C-alpha positions as semicolon CSV with decimal commas, in nm:
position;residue;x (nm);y (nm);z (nm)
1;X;11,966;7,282;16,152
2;X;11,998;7,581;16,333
3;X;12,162;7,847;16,058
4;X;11,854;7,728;15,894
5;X;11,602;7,760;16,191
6;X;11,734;8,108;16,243
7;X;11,644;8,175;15,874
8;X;11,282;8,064;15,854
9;X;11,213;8,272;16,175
10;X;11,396;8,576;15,999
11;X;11,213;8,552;15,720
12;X;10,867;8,487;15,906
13;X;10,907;8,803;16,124
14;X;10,967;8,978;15,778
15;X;10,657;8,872;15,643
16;X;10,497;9,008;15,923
17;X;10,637;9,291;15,919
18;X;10,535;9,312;15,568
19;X;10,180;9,207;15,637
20;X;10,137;9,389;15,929
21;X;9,923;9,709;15,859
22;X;10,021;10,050;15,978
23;X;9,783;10,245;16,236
24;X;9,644;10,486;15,993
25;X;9,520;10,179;15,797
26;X;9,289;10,136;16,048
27;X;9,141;10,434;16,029
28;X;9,117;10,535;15,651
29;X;8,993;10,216;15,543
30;X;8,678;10,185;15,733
31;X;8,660;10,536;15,641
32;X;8,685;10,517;15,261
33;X;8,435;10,196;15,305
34;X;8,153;10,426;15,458
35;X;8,207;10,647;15,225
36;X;8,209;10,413;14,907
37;X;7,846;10,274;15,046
38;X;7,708;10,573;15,086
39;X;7,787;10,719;14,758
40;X;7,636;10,355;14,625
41;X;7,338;10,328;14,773
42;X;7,258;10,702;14,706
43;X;7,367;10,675;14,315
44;X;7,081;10,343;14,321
45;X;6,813;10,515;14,533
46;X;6,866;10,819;14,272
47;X;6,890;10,562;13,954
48;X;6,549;10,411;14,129
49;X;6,374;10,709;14,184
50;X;6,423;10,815;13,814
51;X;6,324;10,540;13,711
52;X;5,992;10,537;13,914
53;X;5,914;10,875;13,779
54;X;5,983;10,786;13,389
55;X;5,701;10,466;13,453
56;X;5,476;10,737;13,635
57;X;5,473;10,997;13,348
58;X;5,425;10,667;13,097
59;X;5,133;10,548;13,300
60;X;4,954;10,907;13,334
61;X;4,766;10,931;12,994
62;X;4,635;10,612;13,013
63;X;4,502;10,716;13,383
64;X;4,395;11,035;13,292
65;X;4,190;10,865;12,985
66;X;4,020;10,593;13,234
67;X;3,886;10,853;13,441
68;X;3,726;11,092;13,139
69;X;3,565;10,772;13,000
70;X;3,446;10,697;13,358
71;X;3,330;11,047;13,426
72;X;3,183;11,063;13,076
73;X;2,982;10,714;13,160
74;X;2,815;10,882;13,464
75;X;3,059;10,790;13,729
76;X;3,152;11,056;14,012
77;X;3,530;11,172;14,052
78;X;3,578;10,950;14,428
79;X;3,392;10,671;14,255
80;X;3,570;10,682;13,929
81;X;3,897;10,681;14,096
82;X;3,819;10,435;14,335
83;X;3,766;10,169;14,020
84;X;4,088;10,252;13,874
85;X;4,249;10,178;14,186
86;X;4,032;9,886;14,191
87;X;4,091;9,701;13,859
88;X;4,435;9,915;13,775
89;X;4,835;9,775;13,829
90;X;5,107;10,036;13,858
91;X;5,280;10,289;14,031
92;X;5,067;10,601;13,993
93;X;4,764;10,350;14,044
94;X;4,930;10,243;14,355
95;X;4,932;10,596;14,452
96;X;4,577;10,744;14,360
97;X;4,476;10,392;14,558
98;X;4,610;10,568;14,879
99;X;4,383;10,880;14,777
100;X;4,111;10,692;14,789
101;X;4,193;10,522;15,099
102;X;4,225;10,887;15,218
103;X;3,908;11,024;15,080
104;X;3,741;10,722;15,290
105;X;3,883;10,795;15,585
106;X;3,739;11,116;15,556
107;X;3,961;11,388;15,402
108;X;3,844;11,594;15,148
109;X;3,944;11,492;14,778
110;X;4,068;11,769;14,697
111;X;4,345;11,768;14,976
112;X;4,413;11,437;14,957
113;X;4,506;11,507;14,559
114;X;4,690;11,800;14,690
115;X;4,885;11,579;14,940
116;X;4,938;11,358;14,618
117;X;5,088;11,660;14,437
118;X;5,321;11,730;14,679
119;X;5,482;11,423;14,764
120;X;5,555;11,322;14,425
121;X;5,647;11,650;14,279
122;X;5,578;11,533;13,925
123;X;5,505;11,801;13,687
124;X;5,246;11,632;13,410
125;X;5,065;11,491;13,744
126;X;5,103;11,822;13,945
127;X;4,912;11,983;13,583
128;X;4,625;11,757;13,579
129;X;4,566;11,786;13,944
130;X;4,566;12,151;13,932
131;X;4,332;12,102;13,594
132;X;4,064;11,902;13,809
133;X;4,088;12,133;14,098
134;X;4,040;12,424;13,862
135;X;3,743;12,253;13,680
136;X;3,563;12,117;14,030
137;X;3,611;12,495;14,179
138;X;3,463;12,642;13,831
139;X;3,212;12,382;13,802
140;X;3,312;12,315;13,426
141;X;3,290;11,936;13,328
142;X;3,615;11,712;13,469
143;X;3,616;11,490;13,161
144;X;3,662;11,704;12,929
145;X;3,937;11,869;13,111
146;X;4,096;11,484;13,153
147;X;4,045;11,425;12,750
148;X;4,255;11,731;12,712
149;X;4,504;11,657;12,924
150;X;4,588;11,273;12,832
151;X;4,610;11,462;12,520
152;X;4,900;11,665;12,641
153;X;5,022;11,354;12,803
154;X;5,057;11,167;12,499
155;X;5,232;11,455;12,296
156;X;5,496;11,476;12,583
157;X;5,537;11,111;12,633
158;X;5,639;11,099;12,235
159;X;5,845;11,419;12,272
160;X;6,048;11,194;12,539
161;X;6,078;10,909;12,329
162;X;6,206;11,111;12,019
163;X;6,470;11,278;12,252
164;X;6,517;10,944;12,426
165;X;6,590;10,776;12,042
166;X;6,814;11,058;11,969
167;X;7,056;11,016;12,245
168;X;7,087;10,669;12,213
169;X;7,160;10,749;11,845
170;X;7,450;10,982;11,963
171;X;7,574;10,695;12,228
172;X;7,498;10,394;11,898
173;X;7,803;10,646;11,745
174;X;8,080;10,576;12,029
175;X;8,151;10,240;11,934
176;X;8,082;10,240;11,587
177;X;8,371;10,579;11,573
178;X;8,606;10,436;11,837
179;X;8,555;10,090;11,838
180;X;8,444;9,939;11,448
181;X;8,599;10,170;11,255
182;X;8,937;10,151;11,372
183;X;8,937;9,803;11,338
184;X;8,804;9,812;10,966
185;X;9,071;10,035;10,895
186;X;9,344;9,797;11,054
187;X;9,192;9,514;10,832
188;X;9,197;9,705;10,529
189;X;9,534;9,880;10,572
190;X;9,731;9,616;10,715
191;X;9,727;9,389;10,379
192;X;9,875;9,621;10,188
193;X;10,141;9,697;10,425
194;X;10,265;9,334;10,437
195;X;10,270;9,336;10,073
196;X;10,540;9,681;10,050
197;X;10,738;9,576;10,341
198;X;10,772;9,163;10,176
199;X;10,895;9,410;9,836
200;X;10,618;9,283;9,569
């Protein structure tokens, strides 16, 4: 028993040798771990922050044309706002609610749409905000102004979905090029080169 003895431990300091990870190992794989997480949860916070803005520029006309129908009933600017964050579901009505949360606290509306502007940096919101300022500083009527705009929002919301459809045509292409035909072309030639090589 002890030739074989001697084996088995032989071979069990081998495989620990084996196993056994060098010093550097220690080091570069916590490393390249960090660094894998980090570029992950920045490439979703980035994929989730796109897609935040895309559902912010689809909900604008449809805010922009609650508020000219509101002004156009009568309503005040604060008090037409403060129904649509009242009664409205979504992310830019999530964000004019904190307007109106800051107009009651008692900052002036048009700072608190400035503030607005600034942190979301959108441009078809930054537009109509700089429309309403304009209009309240020239006195000219808001709704109108908003009717124009949702307007201009719907035009560039259909622009984006016609060059939305047309590169998903372009990707719709890959497969059918690199992945259908090839295969249809294997079905149809292969046939007819079983028949030549059997000699009919």
């Amino acid at each position: 028993l002890f030739p074989y003895t001697t084996l088995f431990r032989s071979v069990d300091a081998t495989v620990a040798f084996v196993v056994q990870p060098a010093a550097p190992a220690y080091v570069v794989v916590p490393v390249i771990g960090a660094l894998v997480g980090f570029l992950s949860v920045r490439y979703f916070l980035g994929y989730a922050a796109k897609a935040r803005v895309k559902r912010i520029e689809a909900q604008l006309p449809a805010v922009w044309e609650f508020l000219s129908l509101s002004l156009s009933a009568g309503e005040g600017l604060p008090d037409a706002l403060k129904r649509m964050a009242s009664i409205g579901h979504g992310d830019i009505t999530d964000e004019f609610r904190v307007v109106v949360l800051d107009v009651q606290m008692g900052i002036p509306l048009a700072t608190a749409l400035q503030i607005l502007e600034r942190k979301l940096k959108i441009s078809a919101l930054s537009r109509g905000i700089e429309q309403i300022l304009g209009a309240l500083n020239r006195g000219t009527p808001v709704s109108a102004v908003l009717q124009a705009h949702a307007l201009d929002a719907r035009e560039d919301s259909k622009r984006r979905l016609l060059e939305s459809a047309g590169q998903k045509e372009v990707a719709m292409l890959v497969p059918l090029v690199f992945l259908i035909l090839p295969v249809t072309i294997v079905f149809a030639v292969f046939p007819g080169l079983l028949v030549i090589q059997s000699g009919f």
